[in-house]
Tab-separated table of C-alpha atoms in Angstrom:
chain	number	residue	atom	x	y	z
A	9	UNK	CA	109.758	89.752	81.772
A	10	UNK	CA	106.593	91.896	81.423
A	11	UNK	CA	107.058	95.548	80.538
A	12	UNK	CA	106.430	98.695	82.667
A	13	UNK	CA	103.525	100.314	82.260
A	14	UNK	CA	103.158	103.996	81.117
A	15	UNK	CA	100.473	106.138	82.910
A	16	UNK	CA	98.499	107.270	80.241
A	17	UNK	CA	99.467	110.314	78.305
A	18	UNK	CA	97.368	113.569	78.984
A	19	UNK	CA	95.517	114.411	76.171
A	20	UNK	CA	97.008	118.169	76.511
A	21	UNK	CA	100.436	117.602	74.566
A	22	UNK	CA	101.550	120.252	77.571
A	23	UNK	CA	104.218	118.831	80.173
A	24	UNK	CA	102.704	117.687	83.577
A	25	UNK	CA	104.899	120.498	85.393
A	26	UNK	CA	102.767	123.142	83.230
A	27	UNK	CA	99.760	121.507	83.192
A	28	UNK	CA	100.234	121.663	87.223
A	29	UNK	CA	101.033	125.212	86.891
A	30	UNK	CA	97.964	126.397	84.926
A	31	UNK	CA	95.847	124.205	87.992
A	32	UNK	CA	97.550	126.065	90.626
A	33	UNK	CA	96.521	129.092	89.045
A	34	UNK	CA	93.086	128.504	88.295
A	35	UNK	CA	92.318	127.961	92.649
A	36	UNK	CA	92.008	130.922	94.785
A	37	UNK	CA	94.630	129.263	97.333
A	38	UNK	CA	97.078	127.893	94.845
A	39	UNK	CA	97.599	131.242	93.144
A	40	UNK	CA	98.606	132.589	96.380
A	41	UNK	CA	101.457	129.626	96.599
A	42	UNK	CA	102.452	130.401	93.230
A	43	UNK	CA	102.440	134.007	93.365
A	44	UNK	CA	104.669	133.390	96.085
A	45	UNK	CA	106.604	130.896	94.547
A	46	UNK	CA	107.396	133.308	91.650
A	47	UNK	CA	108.255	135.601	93.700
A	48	UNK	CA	111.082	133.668	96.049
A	49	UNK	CA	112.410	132.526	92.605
A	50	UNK	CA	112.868	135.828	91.094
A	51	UNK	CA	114.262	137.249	94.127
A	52	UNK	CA	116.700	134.597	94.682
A	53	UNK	CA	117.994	134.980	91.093
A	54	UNK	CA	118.654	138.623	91.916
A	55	UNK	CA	120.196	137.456	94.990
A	56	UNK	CA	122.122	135.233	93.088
A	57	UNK	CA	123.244	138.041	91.329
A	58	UNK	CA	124.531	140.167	93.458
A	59	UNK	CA	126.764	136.938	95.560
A	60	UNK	CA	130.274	135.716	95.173
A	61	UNK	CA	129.632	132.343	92.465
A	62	UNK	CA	130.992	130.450	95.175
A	63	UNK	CA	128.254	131.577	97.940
A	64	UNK	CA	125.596	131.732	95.177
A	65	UNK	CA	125.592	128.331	94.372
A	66	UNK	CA	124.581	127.181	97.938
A	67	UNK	CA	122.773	130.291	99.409
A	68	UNK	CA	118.870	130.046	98.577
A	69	UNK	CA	116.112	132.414	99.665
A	70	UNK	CA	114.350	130.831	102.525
A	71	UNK	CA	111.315	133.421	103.577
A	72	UNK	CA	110.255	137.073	102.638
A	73	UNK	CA	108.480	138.756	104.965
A	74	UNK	CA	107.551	142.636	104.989
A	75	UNK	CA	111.107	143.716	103.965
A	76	UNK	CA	112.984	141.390	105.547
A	77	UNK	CA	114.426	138.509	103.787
A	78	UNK	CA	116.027	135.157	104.950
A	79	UNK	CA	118.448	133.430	103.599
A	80	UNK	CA	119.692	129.923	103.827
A	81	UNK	CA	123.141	128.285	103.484
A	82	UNK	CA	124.685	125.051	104.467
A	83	UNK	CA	127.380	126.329	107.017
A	84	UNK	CA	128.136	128.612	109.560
A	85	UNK	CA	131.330	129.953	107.336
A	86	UNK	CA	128.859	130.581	104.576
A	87	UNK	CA	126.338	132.521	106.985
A	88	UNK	CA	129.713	134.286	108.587
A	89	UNK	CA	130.084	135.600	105.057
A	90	UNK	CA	127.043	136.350	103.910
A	91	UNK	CA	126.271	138.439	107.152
A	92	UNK	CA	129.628	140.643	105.872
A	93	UNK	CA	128.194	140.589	102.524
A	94	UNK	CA	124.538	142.038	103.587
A	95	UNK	CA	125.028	145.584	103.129
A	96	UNK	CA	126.365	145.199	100.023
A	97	UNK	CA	123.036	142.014	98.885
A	98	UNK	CA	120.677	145.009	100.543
A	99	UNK	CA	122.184	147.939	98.025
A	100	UNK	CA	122.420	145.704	94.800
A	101	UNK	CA	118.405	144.342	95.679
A	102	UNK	CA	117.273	147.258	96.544
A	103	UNK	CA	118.314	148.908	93.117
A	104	UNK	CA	116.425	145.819	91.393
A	105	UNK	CA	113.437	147.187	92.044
A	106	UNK	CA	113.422	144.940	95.749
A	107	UNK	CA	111.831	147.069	98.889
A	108	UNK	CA	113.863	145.510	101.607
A	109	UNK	CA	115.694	146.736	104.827
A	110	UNK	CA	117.473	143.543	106.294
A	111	UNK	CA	119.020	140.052	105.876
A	112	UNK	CA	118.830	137.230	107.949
A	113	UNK	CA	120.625	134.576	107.732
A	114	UNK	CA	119.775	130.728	108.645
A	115	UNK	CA	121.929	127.380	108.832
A	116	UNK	CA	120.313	124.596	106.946
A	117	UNK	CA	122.925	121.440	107.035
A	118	UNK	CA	120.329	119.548	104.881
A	119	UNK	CA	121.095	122.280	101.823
A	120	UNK	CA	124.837	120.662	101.382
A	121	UNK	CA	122.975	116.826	101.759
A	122	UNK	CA	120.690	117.748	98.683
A	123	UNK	CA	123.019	118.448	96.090
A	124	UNK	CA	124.831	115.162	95.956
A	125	UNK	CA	125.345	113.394	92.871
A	126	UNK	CA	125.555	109.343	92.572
A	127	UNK	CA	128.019	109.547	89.468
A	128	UNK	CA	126.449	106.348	86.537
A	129	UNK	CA	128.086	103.822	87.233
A	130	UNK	CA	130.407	102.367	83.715
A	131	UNK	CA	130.439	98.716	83.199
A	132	UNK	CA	132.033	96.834	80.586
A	133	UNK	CA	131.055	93.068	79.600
A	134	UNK	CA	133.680	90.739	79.223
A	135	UNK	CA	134.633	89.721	76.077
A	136	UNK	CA	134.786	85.806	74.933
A	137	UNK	CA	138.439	85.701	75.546
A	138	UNK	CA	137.839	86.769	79.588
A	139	UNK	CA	135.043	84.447	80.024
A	140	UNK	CA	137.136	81.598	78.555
A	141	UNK	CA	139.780	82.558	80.915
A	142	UNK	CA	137.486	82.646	84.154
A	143	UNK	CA	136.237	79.398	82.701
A	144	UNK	CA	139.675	77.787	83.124
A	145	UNK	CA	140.379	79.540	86.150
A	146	UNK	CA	137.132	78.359	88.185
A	147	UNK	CA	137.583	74.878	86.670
A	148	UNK	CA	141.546	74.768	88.195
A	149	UNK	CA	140.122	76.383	91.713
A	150	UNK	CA	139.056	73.347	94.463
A	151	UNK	CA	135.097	74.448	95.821
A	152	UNK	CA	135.095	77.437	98.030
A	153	UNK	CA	134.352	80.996	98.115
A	154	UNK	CA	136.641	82.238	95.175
A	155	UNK	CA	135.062	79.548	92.835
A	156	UNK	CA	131.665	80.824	94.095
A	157	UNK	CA	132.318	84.349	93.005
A	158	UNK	CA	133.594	83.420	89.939
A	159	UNK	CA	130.456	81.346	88.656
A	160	UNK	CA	128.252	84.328	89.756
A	161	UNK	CA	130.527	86.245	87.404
A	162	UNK	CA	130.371	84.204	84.914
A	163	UNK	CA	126.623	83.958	84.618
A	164	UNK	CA	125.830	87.442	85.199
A	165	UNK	CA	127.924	88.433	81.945
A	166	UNK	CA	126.766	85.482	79.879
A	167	UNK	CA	123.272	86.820	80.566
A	168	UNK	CA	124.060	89.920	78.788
């Protein structure tokens, strides 16, 4: 088997994501994106702030505009709650130094589809006395399926 191959290290011992960051800053029209970047992130950390843990975790800031913000969550129950909860998101953003005058509030299903976790899958190899006993086993069963399945068994865990 031949071995991946590495892109070549930058020469700046920086991360990519900073060296990326430093570019975007250096262009005219990137510093606008990350100005405004910077900016949805620190006011959806106050946002964060001033939600329910339960509502923070899925609500994120989806546009600023003048002083109007939108914000996005997964489900209409979530949107049915932040909507009550507006007033109260206005008074605590407002006193963080935020100019803004009123919420709105968006459905994005896709918010809910992005935060799914495969969990890593645990395997175990067989020890000698299992493979001995799916030895005997596929050597008892006549030629079929079952004996099939077995063999691939067998010589996917004696390849280990």
């Amino acid at each position: 088997m031949s071995r991946p191959v590495r892109p070549p290290r930058p020469l700046n011992k920086e991360l990519p994501a900073t060296l990326a960051v430093s570019w975007l800053g250096s262009d005219q029209h990137g510093s606008q994106v990350l100005a405004t970047a910077r900016q949805l992130i620190a006011v959806e950390h106050a946002a964060k702030n001033a939600l329910p843990p339960a509502l923070a975790s899925v609500c994120r800031v989806a546009r600023i505009d003048r002083q109007q913000i939108t914000l996005a969550v997964p489900s209409p129950a979530y949107a049915a709650k932040l909507r009550q909860l507006a007033p109260r998101i206005l008074l605590l953003l407002n006193g963080s130094g935020w100019n803004l005058n009123e919420i709105s509030v968006k459905v994005q299903a896709s918010l809910l589809q992005s935060r799914t976790e495969t969990p890593l899958r645990q395997v175990e190899p067989l020890d000698d006395k299992a493979l001995h006993a799916f030895d005997e086993l596929q050597n008892k069963l006549p030629p079929g399926p079952l004996a099939e399945a077995i063999k691939r068994l067998l010589g996917h865990h004696r390849e280990r």
